[in-house]
Amino acid sequence: MSATASRAATGGRLAIIAGGGALPHHVAEAVRARGEDPFVIALSREAEESDWVGFDHSVLAIGDFSGISRTFKEQRIDRVVLSGWVRRRPEWRDIRPTLKTLARIPSVLKTLVSGGDDAVLRMAMQLIEASGAHVIGVHEVVPNLLADPGPIGAIAPSDDDRRDVEAGIAAANALGELDVGQGAIAVGGRVVALEGAEGTDAMLERVATLKTEGRVSARRRGVLVKLCKPGQDLRADLPSIGPSTVAGAVAAGLAGIAVEAGRALVLERAEVIEAANRAGLFVIGVERSGHRGKA
Amino acid sequence: MSATASRAATGGRLAIIAGGGALPHHVAEAVRARGEDPFVIALSREAEESDWVGFDHSVLAIGDFSGISRTFKEQRIDRVVLSGWVRRRPEWRDIRPTLKTLARIPSVLKTLVSGGDDAVLRMAMQLIEASGAHVIGVHEVVPNLLADPGPIGAIAPSDDDRRDVEAGIAAANALGELDVGQGAIAVGGRVVALEGAEGTDAMLERVATLKTEGRVSARRRGVLVKLCKPGQDLRADLPSIGPSTVAGAVAAGLAGIAVEAGRALVLERAEVIEAANRAGLFVIGVERSGHRGKA
């Protein structure tokens, strides 16, 4: 981050490209707390403009490279943080190329259509860097959002819980190698749900339903595991949890949540800890531990 | 199947342990068509007793080893086919052991609680064989239910579809190695859903919703892939598709369905072909092809 830090000293502005969810706000507030005034590009169809009233911002479509590039120039942006989820991939008709990006459009379209999430993010970062700004990771701006190793909060996992953690890590690893999702839920040592395009919250709801229907034992609790994908660029959106993840885990009757230490974000940490402690839920930072296959 | 066939000649009766879904009926009808009169043990909470009015049957809880063993004796059962889904694992309080199975109860409970589906099925087969009957595969009783390699029906996959098939095979293989599910759905070359405890129909519904919400491109079709788990005992419940799978795939806007040739069942084949042809959907038998990772 030395290159970025020196760039900051040149007086260029930091942009936050904001998708959905609570993360972009945390980043923006944390940047302000550091004494910088970020410019927010809120992605239409993902972010709520009303959320950004207190910040310099504009609303642009994710495929509007032309508008994004113009904004970079007008605001003298030299560093960009990508933050928040992008649920909808841009359709070809939403893409407004610049002269510089025109030649890349065929590969852009191919990536949008058939690339995994990682491929789409890599492409977005290349397009941004082609317009002269540097993409930096959220953790470089707000390092204290990263999960630490070990218990976060007052509750520790039991031996049974640790078995679920191991089973979930094995499954999340296998998923990550396929560039599919980052999450898995294990109950009683058995993986019962894997995260695809639906996201973590929907997967938690599914497990709550499976327990209600008796298809997963409701007397067993279980663990949500979220890992970074093995080859993930840390400047891309890291896996994250927040108070709503804790609420979803409680609703699914889980015993706890395990996230990859140093490579996953804990948003609103104080609220997460408070809600988890109140519900008797553990939250823990774990190592991927490089193992494969069955736990 | 020579040993089983010779046993049949001794006059012992075939039992079908029937879980939920349409498969057990197909098996029972096909056995009758071969001139045998099967005895059906319908699992309570899974099978509907009213479905079995035309067959000699009794309704028993899945953990009622005592009742199952007595039925085997009374009906002179020498061969058993396991068929249909078992969504609810028996709880410990539902288990009624026999004297022979009593010593195994601790390991039974452990398997029920923490084993994958394969482990539970292996255990069930051991318990059945301990009571003197042989467990045989559905395909040994009704071999023509197995998917053939190549197109089943009039539609063939396009090159794009074949890419989805490859992506789905890679994901289903990774899942199978973890003893989690047998199904995956790829859209535009990208795996968007993985089957856990919710089953294939629920996964298809999820993809239909993701398309409606724009989180998966609705202009891309996609493919459902179902494979047998790598180490699966073929006497256990093989992956299967039927007319309802075709209906679910059509509702999710998919282009087709790929199942493992020789290791997956196509139920009501004529109806499947008719419905698939009408909807312009391909159905194809594929090889697992032993590859791993990204297609």
Tab-separated table of N, CA and C in Angstrom, chain B residues 68-199:
chain	number	residue	atom	x	y	z
B	68	ILE	N	-39.473	-53.992	10.656
B	68	ILE	CA	-38.980	-54.345	9.322
B	68	ILE	C	-38.470	-55.786	9.319
B	69	SER	N	-37.724	-56.140	10.364
B	69	SER	CA	-37.182	-57.491	10.458
B	69	SER	C	-38.312	-58.531	10.551
B	70	ARG	N	-39.365	-58.211	11.327
B	70	ARG	CA	-40.502	-59.129	11.455
B	70	ARG	C	-41.197	-59.299	10.101
B	71	THR	N	-41.373	-58.187	9.393
B	71	THR	CA	-42.003	-58.244	8.070
B	71	THR	C	-41.193	-59.120	7.115
B	72	PHE	N	-39.868	-58.960	7.163
B	72	PHE	CA	-39.009	-59.783	6.303
B	72	PHE	C	-39.277	-61.269	6.548
B	73	LYS	N	-39.396	-61.616	7.841
B	73	LYS	CA	-39.595	-63.008	8.197
B	73	LYS	C	-40.971	-63.499	7.731
B	74	GLU	N	-42.000	-62.724	8.079
B	74	GLU	CA	-43.368	-63.120	7.739
B	74	GLU	C	-43.571	-63.263	6.233
B	75	GLN	N	-42.945	-62.348	5.463
B	75	GLN	CA	-43.169	-62.341	4.010
B	75	GLN	C	-42.105	-63.144	3.259
B	76	ARG	N	-41.208	-63.764	3.981
B	76	ARG	CA	-40.107	-64.533	3.377
B	76	ARG	C	-39.346	-63.693	2.342
B	77	ILE	N	-38.975	-62.468	2.768
B	77	ILE	CA	-38.241	-61.539	1.894
B	77	ILE	C	-36.795	-61.998	1.756
B	78	ASP	N	-36.302	-62.137	0.541
B	78	ASP	CA	-34.880	-62.454	0.369
B	78	ASP	C	-34.121	-61.371	-0.398
B	79	ARG	N	-34.854	-60.454	-1.047
B	79	ARG	CA	-34.195	-59.360	-1.759
B	79	ARG	C	-34.926	-58.047	-1.439
B	80	VAL	N	-34.172	-56.983	-1.323
B	80	VAL	CA	-34.756	-55.700	-0.951
B	80	VAL	C	-34.249	-54.618	-1.907
B	81	VAL	N	-35.175	-53.807	-2.399
B	81	VAL	CA	-34.804	-52.629	-3.177
B	81	VAL	C	-35.136	-51.397	-2.346
B	82	LEU	N	-34.167	-50.495	-2.229
B	82	LEU	CA	-34.413	-49.210	-1.545
B	82	LEU	C	-34.785	-48.204	-2.621
B	83	SER	N	-35.879	-47.514	-2.420
B	83	SER	CA	-36.336	-46.660	-3.511
B	83	SER	C	-37.095	-45.455	-2.983
B	84	GLY	N	-36.859	-44.303	-3.605
B	84	GLY	CA	-37.538	-43.078	-3.191
B	84	GLY	C	-36.714	-42.304	-2.198
B	85	TRP	N	-37.129	-41.079	-1.977
B	85	TRP	CA	-36.322	-40.245	-1.102
B	85	TRP	C	-36.676	-40.434	0.365
B	86	VAL	N	-35.711	-40.187	1.215
B	86	VAL	CA	-35.935	-40.162	2.659
B	86	VAL	C	-35.487	-38.795	3.124
B	87	ARG	N	-36.463	-37.925	3.313
B	87	ARG	CA	-36.123	-36.540	3.647
B	87	ARG	C	-35.806	-36.368	5.111
B	88	ARG	N	-36.526	-37.140	5.931
B	88	ARG	CA	-36.336	-36.969	7.368
B	88	ARG	C	-35.502	-38.128	7.887
B	89	ARG	N	-34.398	-37.780	8.501
B	89	ARG	CA	-33.638	-38.819	9.164
B	89	ARG	C	-34.362	-39.223	10.432
B	90	PRO	N	-34.336	-40.513	10.777
B	90	PRO	CA	-35.013	-40.905	12.010
B	90	PRO	C	-34.332	-40.263	13.208
B	91	GLU	N	-35.115	-39.883	14.177
B	91	GLU	CA	-34.570	-39.379	15.427
B	91	GLU	C	-34.345	-40.590	16.330
B	92	TRP	N	-33.493	-40.427	17.312
B	92	TRP	CA	-33.152	-41.569	18.155
B	92	TRP	C	-34.382	-42.192	18.809
B	93	ARG	N	-35.360	-41.343	19.133
B	93	ARG	CA	-36.507	-41.896	19.881
B	93	ARG	C	-37.420	-42.727	18.978
B	94	ASP	N	-37.218	-42.602	17.638
B	94	ASP	CA	-38.029	-43.378	16.699
B	94	ASP	C	-37.436	-44.762	16.445
B	95	ILE	N	-36.240	-44.986	16.945
B	95	ILE	CA	-35.556	-46.239	16.598
B	95	ILE	C	-35.995	-47.370	17.511
B	96	ARG	N	-36.512	-48.425	16.895
B	96	ARG	CA	-36.907	-49.605	17.666
B	96	ARG	C	-36.023	-50.758	17.239
B	97	PRO	N	-34.975	-51.008	18.013
B	97	PRO	CA	-33.999	-52.015	17.576
B	97	PRO	C	-34.512	-53.435	17.763
B	98	THR	N	-33.904	-54.347	17.050
B	98	THR	CA	-34.081	-55.771	17.318
B	98	THR	C	-32.906	-56.203	18.184
B	99	LEU	N	-32.972	-57.460	18.668
B	99	LEU	CA	-31.864	-57.966	19.473
B	99	LEU	C	-30.569	-57.924	18.667
B	100	LYS	N	-30.671	-58.269	17.367
B	100	LYS	CA	-29.490	-58.283	16.499
B	100	LYS	C	-28.924	-56.884	16.273
B	101	THR	N	-29.808	-55.884	16.211
B	101	THR	CA	-29.324	-54.545	15.868
B	101	THR	C	-28.956	-53.728	17.108
B	102	LEU	N	-29.329	-54.258	18.299
B	102	LEU	CA	-29.128	-53.503	19.535
B	102	LEU	C	-27.676	-53.055	19.703
B	103	ALA	N	-26.747	-53.986	19.477
B	103	ALA	CA	-25.327	-53.683	19.682
B	103	ALA	C	-24.853	-52.610	18.720
B	104	ARG	N	-25.564	-52.459	17.619
B	104	ARG	CA	-25.115	-51.484	16.623
B	104	ARG	C	-25.670	-50.080	16.865
B	105	ILE	N	-26.564	-49.960	17.828
B	105	ILE	CA	-27.271	-48.695	17.991
B	105	ILE	C	-26.341	-47.482	18.174
B	106	PRO	N	-25.275	-47.607	18.995
B	106	PRO	CA	-24.422	-46.416	19.135
B	106	PRO	C	-23.866	-45.937	17.790
B	107	SER	N	-23.407	-46.870	16.955
B	107	SER	CA	-22.857	-46.441	15.671
B	107	SER	C	-23.971	-45.971	14.736
B	108	VAL	N	-25.157	-46.568	14.881
B	108	VAL	CA	-26.309	-46.109	14.089
B	108	VAL	C	-26.604	-44.652	14.411
B	109	LEU	N	-26.652	-44.347	15.692
B	109	LEU	CA	-26.979	-42.975	16.095
B	109	LEU	C	-25.922	-42.004	15.593
B	110	LYS	N	-24.675	-42.402	15.716
B	110	LYS	CA	-23.595	-41.533	15.276
B	110	LYS	C	-23.725	-41.253	13.779
B	111	THR	N	-24.018	-42.289	13.020
B	111	THR	CA	-24.145	-42.126	11.575
B	111	THR	C	-25.333	-41.237	11.243
B	112	LEU	N	-26.445	-41.458	11.927
B	112	LEU	CA	-27.641	-40.660	11.648
B	112	LEU	C	-27.383	-39.185	11.901
B	113	VAL	N	-26.616	-38.922	12.940
B	113	VAL	CA	-26.410	-37.543	13.346
B	113	VAL	C	-25.380	-36.849	12.468
B	114	SER	N	-24.299	-37.562	12.171
B	114	SER	CA	-23.197	-36.850	11.537
B	114	SER	C	-22.744	-37.424	10.212
B	115	GLY	N	-23.303	-38.536	9.784
B	115	GLY	CA	-22.873	-39.104	8.515
B	115	GLY	C	-23.497	-38.363	7.343
B	116	GLY	N	-22.833	-38.398	6.203
B	116	GLY	CA	-23.433	-37.907	4.971
B	116	GLY	C	-24.534	-38.872	4.548
B	117	ASP	N	-25.257	-38.509	3.488
B	117	ASP	CA	-26.320	-39.379	3.008
B	117	ASP	C	-25.792	-40.768	2.677
B	118	ASP	N	-24.594	-40.826	2.084
B	118	ASP	CA	-24.013	-42.118	1.724
B	118	ASP	C	-23.809	-42.993	2.947
B	119	ALA	N	-23.308	-42.378	4.014
B	119	ALA	CA	-23.035	-43.146	5.225
B	119	ALA	C	-24.329	-43.707	5.800
B	120	VAL	N	-25.392	-42.914	5.761
B	120	VAL	CA	-26.682	-43.373	6.284
B	120	VAL	C	-27.202	-44.537	5.448
B	121	LEU	N	-27.063	-44.428	4.117
B	121	LEU	CA	-27.545	-45.500	3.249
B	121	LEU	C	-26.739	-46.781	3.442
B	122	ARG	N	-25.417	-46.638	3.555
B	122	ARG	CA	-24.580	-47.815	3.788
B	122	ARG	C	-25.007	-48.525	5.065
B	123	MET	N	-25.292	-47.712	6.091
B	123	MET	CA	-25.703	-48.287	7.354
B	123	MET	C	-27.034	-49.025	7.202
B	124	ALA	N	-27.991	-48.406	6.520
B	124	ALA	CA	-29.302	-49.027	6.333
B	124	ALA	C	-29.138	-50.361	5.598
B	125	MET	N	-28.269	-50.386	4.590
B	125	MET	CA	-28.078	-51.618	3.835
B	125	MET	C	-27.445	-52.704	4.683
B	126	GLN	N	-26.491	-52.305	5.558
B	126	GLN	CA	-25.878	-53.294	6.442
B	126	GLN	C	-26.902	-53.898	7.402
B	127	LEU	N	-27.771	-53.024	7.927
B	127	LEU	CA	-28.781	-53.508	8.865
B	127	LEU	C	-29.735	-54.478	8.174
B	128	ILE	N	-30.088	-54.179	6.933
B	128	ILE	CA	-30.995	-55.063	6.191
B	128	ILE	C	-30.312	-56.395	5.906
B	129	GLU	N	-29.068	-56.335	5.471
B	129	GLU	CA	-28.370	-57.579	5.132
B	129	GLU	C	-28.111	-58.420	6.384
B	130	ALA	N	-27.973	-57.745	7.539
B	130	ALA	CA	-27.799	-58.480	8.794
B	130	ALA	C	-29.029	-59.321	9.112
B	131	SER	N	-30.188	-58.920	8.588
B	131	SER	CA	-31.398	-59.695	8.858
B	131	SER	C	-31.643	-60.734	7.768
B	132	GLY	N	-30.661	-60.971	6.903
B	132	GLY	CA	-30.712	-62.121	6.007
B	132	GLY	C	-31.164	-61.846	4.583
B	133	ALA	N	-31.594	-60.629	4.282
B	133	ALA	CA	-32.027	-60.326	2.913
B	133	ALA	C	-30.891	-59.656	2.150
B	134	HIS	N	-30.957	-59.715	0.824
B	134	HIS	CA	-29.953	-59.040	0.001
B	134	HIS	C	-30.501	-57.724	-0.506
B	135	VAL	N	-29.684	-56.681	-0.432
B	135	VAL	CA	-30.086	-55.405	-1.018
B	135	VAL	C	-29.617	-55.386	-2.467
B	136	ILE	N	-30.527	-55.138	-3.386
B	136	ILE	CA	-30.150	-55.052	-4.795
B	136	ILE	C	-30.527	-53.672	-5.334
B	137	GLY	N	-29.951	-53.314	-6.450
B	137	GLY	CA	-30.185	-51.985	-7.009
B	137	GLY	C	-31.453	-51.938	-7.835
B	138	VAL	N	-32.060	-50.762	-7.887
B	138	VAL	CA	-33.252	-50.564	-8.715
B	138	VAL	C	-32.941	-50.976	-10.154
B	139	HIS	N	-31.735	-50.629	-10.608
B	139	HIS	CA	-31.375	-50.924	-11.996
B	139	HIS	C	-31.261	-52.418	-12.258
B	140	GLU	N	-31.103	-53.216	-11.188
B	140	GLU	CA	-31.072	-54.672	-11.390
B	140	GLU	C	-32.476	-55.215	-11.585
B	141	VAL	N	-33.460	-54.479	-11.052
B	141	VAL	CA	-34.850	-54.919	-11.176
B	141	VAL	C	-35.464	-54.325	-12.439
B	142	VAL	N	-35.131	-53.073	-12.738
B	142	VAL	CA	-35.727	-52.366	-13.876
B	142	VAL	C	-34.604	-51.700	-14.674
B	143	PRO	N	-33.805	-52.518	-15.378
B	143	PRO	CA	-32.609	-51.962	-16.023
B	143	PRO	C	-32.924	-50.857	-17.044
B	144	ASN	N	-34.088	-50.896	-17.644
B	144	ASN	CA	-34.366	-49.888	-18.681
B	144	ASN	C	-34.669	-48.502	-18.121
B	145	LEU	N	-34.646	-48.348	-16.774
B	145	LEU	CA	-34.790	-47.000	-16.201
B	145	LEU	C	-33.491	-46.199	-16.303
B	146	LEU	N	-32.366	-46.871	-16.508
B	146	LEU	CA	-31.078	-46.158	-16.536
B	146	LEU	C	-30.966	-45.254	-17.767
B	147	ALA	N	-30.382	-44.089	-17.568
B	147	ALA	CA	-30.153	-43.156	-18.678
B	147	ALA	C	-29.112	-43.742	-19.625
B	148	ASP	N	-29.382	-43.658	-20.926
B	148	ASP	CA	-28.400	-44.046	-21.940
B	148	ASP	C	-27.473	-42.870	-22.211
B	149	PRO	N	-26.291	-43.144	-22.743
B	149	PRO	CA	-25.442	-42.013	-23.150
B	149	PRO	C	-26.049	-41.325	-24.371
B	150	GLY	N	-25.846	-40.011	-24.464
B	150	GLY	CA	-26.332	-39.266	-25.624
B	150	GLY	C	-27.729	-38.732	-25.436
B	151	PRO	N	-28.259	-38.067	-26.464
B	151	PRO	CA	-29.548	-37.397	-26.336
B	151	PRO	C	-30.687	-38.367	-26.026
B	152	ILE	N	-31.524	-37.977	-25.089
B	152	ILE	CA	-32.745	-38.696	-24.754
B	152	ILE	C	-33.835	-37.719	-25.191
B	153	GLY	N	-34.529	-38.012	-26.242
B	153	GLY	CA	-35.467	-37.019	-26.784
B	153	GLY	C	-34.903	-36.410	-28.051
B	154	ALA	N	-35.613	-35.421	-28.586
B	154	ALA	CA	-35.333	-34.939	-29.946
B	154	ALA	C	-34.343	-33.773	-29.994
B	155	ILE	N	-34.118	-33.102	-28.848
B	155	ILE	CA	-33.321	-31.879	-28.855
B	155	ILE	C	-31.881	-32.201	-28.475
B	156	ALA	N	-30.945	-31.559	-29.146
B	156	ALA	CA	-29.526	-31.731	-28.809
B	156	ALA	C	-28.994	-30.415	-28.233
B	157	PRO	N	-28.030	-30.495	-27.313
B	157	PRO	CA	-27.474	-29.262	-26.733
B	157	PRO	C	-26.641	-28.480	-27.750
B	158	SER	N	-26.675	-27.168	-27.635
B	158	SER	CA	-25.817	-26.303	-28.457
B	158	SER	C	-24.414	-26.268	-27.850
B	159	ASP	N	-23.498	-25.562	-28.507
B	159	ASP	CA	-22.150	-25.436	-27.944
B	159	ASP	C	-22.180	-24.713	-26.605
B	160	ASP	N	-23.000	-23.647	-26.499
B	160	ASP	CA	-23.135	-22.928	-25.225
B	160	ASP	C	-23.675	-23.861	-24.141
B	161	ASP	N	-24.673	-24.654	-24.529
B	161	ASP	CA	-25.239	-25.596	-23.563
B	161	ASP	C	-24.176	-26.582	-23.087
B	162	ARG	N	-23.307	-27.010	-24.007
B	162	ARG	CA	-22.282	-27.991	-23.635
B	162	ARG	C	-21.296	-27.404	-22.622
B	163	ARG	N	-21.060	-26.088	-22.756
B	163	ARG	CA	-20.207	-25.430	-21.775
B	163	ARG	C	-20.873	-25.456	-20.394
B	164	ASP	N	-22.193	-25.220	-20.364
B	164	ASP	CA	-22.920	-25.311	-19.090
B	164	ASP	C	-22.875	-26.728	-18.534
B	165	VAL	N	-22.990	-27.709	-19.424
B	165	VAL	CA	-22.919	-29.102	-18.982
B	165	VAL	C	-21.566	-29.352	-18.313
B	166	GLU	N	-20.486	-28.880	-18.951
B	166	GLU	CA	-19.142	-29.100	-18.400
B	166	GLU	C	-18.980	-28.403	-17.041
B	167	ALA	N	-19.462	-27.166	-16.953
B	167	ALA	CA	-19.366	-26.427	-15.682
B	167	ALA	C	-20.169	-27.140	-14.595
B	168	GLY	N	-21.347	-27.633	-14.962
B	168	GLY	CA	-22.189	-28.344	-14.004
B	168	GLY	C	-21.565	-29.653	-13.549
B	169	ILE	N	-20.927	-30.366	-14.492
B	169	ILE	CA	-20.264	-31.627	-14.142
B	169	ILE	C	-19.136	-31.360	-13.146
B	170	ALA	N	-18.345	-30.324	-13.395
B	170	ALA	CA	-17.232	-29.998	-12.490
B	170	ALA	C	-17.759	-29.730	-11.084
B	171	ALA	N	-18.853	-28.967	-10.999
B	171	ALA	CA	-19.411	-28.626	-9.683
B	171	ALA	C	-20.035	-29.846	-9.011
B	172	ALA	N	-20.802	-30.617	-9.773
B	172	ALA	CA	-21.454	-31.795	-9.180
B	172	ALA	C	-20.405	-32.800	-8.709
B	173	ASN	N	-19.301	-32.919	-9.454
B	173	ASN	CA	-18.207	-33.785	-9.024
B	173	ASN	C	-17.620	-33.334	-7.694
B	174	ALA	N	-17.387	-32.029	-7.584
B	174	ALA	CA	-16.808	-31.492	-6.348
B	174	ALA	C	-17.753	-31.736	-5.176
B	175	LEU	N	-19.059	-31.539	-5.421
B	175	LEU	CA	-20.058	-31.796	-4.381
B	175	LEU	C	-20.070	-33.261	-3.983
B	176	GLY	N	-20.068	-34.114	-4.989
B	176	GLY	CA	-20.167	-35.546	-4.739
B	176	GLY	C	-19.016	-36.039	-3.878
B	177	GLU	N	-17.820	-35.479	-4.119
B	177	GLU	CA	-16.664	-35.901	-3.327
B	177	GLU	C	-16.818	-35.523	-1.861
B	178	LEU	N	-17.620	-34.518	-1.592
B	178	LEU	CA	-17.895	-34.114	-0.210
B	178	LEU	C	-19.125	-34.835	0.344
B	179	ASP	N	-19.719	-35.755	-0.437
B	179	ASP	CA	-20.957	-36.428	-0.050
B	179	ASP	C	-22.064	-35.412	0.233
B	180	VAL	N	-22.142	-34.390	-0.604
B	180	VAL	CA	-23.197	-33.377	-0.499
B	180	VAL	C	-23.892	-33.333	-1.852
B	181	GLY	N	-25.167	-33.658	-1.879
B	181	GLY	CA	-25.961	-33.467	-3.095
B	181	GLY	C	-25.381	-34.105	-4.334
B	182	GLN	N	-26.104	-34.013	-5.398
B	182	GLN	CA	-25.713	-34.620	-6.672
B	182	GLN	C	-25.990	-33.676	-7.817
B	183	GLY	N	-26.464	-32.471	-7.520
B	183	GLY	CA	-26.931	-31.610	-8.600
B	183	GLY	C	-26.306	-30.234	-8.578
B	184	ALA	N	-26.219	-29.636	-9.772
B	184	ALA	CA	-25.750	-28.265	-9.907
B	184	ALA	C	-26.427	-27.662	-11.130
B	185	ILE	N	-26.569	-26.353	-11.118
B	185	ILE	CA	-27.139	-25.658	-12.276
B	185	ILE	C	-26.148	-24.600	-12.726
B	186	ALA	N	-25.802	-24.635	-14.026
B	186	ALA	CA	-24.914	-23.639	-14.612
B	186	ALA	C	-25.697	-22.833	-15.640
B	187	VAL	N	-25.496	-21.521	-15.614
B	187	VAL	CA	-26.153	-20.624	-16.568
B	187	VAL	C	-25.062	-19.746	-17.192
B	188	GLY	N	-24.973	-19.770	-18.516
B	188	GLY	CA	-23.950	-18.965	-19.177
B	188	GLY	C	-22.546	-19.361	-18.750
B	189	GLY	N	-22.323	-20.654	-18.514
B	189	GLY	CA	-21.002	-21.150	-18.168
B	189	GLY	C	-20.631	-20.977	-16.709
B	190	ARG	N	-21.537	-20.420	-15.931
B	190	ARG	CA	-21.264	-20.068	-14.538
B	190	ARG	C	-22.206	-20.871	-13.633
B	191	VAL	N	-21.648	-21.531	-12.632
B	191	VAL	CA	-22.482	-22.311	-11.718
B	191	VAL	C	-23.211	-21.358	-10.783
B	192	VAL	N	-24.525	-21.410	-10.777
B	192	VAL	CA	-25.299	-20.460	-9.969
B	192	VAL	C	-26.013	-21.119	-8.799
B	193	ALA	N	-26.143	-22.449	-8.820
B	193	ALA	CA	-26.833	-23.121	-7.715
B	193	ALA	C	-26.273	-24.511	-7.512
B	194	LEU	N	-26.163	-24.887	-6.250
B	194	LEU	CA	-25.640	-26.186	-5.866
B	194	LEU	C	-26.645	-26.844	-4.943
B	195	GLU	N	-26.830	-28.138	-5.137
B	195	GLU	CA	-27.865	-28.842	-4.387
B	195	GLU	C	-27.346	-29.315	-3.045
B	196	GLY	N	-28.005	-28.886	-1.987
B	196	GLY	CA	-27.721	-29.405	-0.656
B	196	GLY	C	-28.898	-30.268	-0.227
B	197	ALA	N	-29.291	-30.147	1.043
B	197	ALA	CA	-30.365	-30.978	1.573
B	197	ALA	C	-31.727	-30.614	0.995
B	198	GLU	N	-31.826	-29.481	0.281
B	198	GLU	CA	-33.141	-29.048	-0.197
B	198	GLU	C	-33.650	-29.864	-1.376
B	199	GLY	N	-32.773	-30.527	-2.109
B	199	GLY	CA	-33.209	-31.348	-3.239
B	199	GLY	C	-33.292	-30.578	-4.554
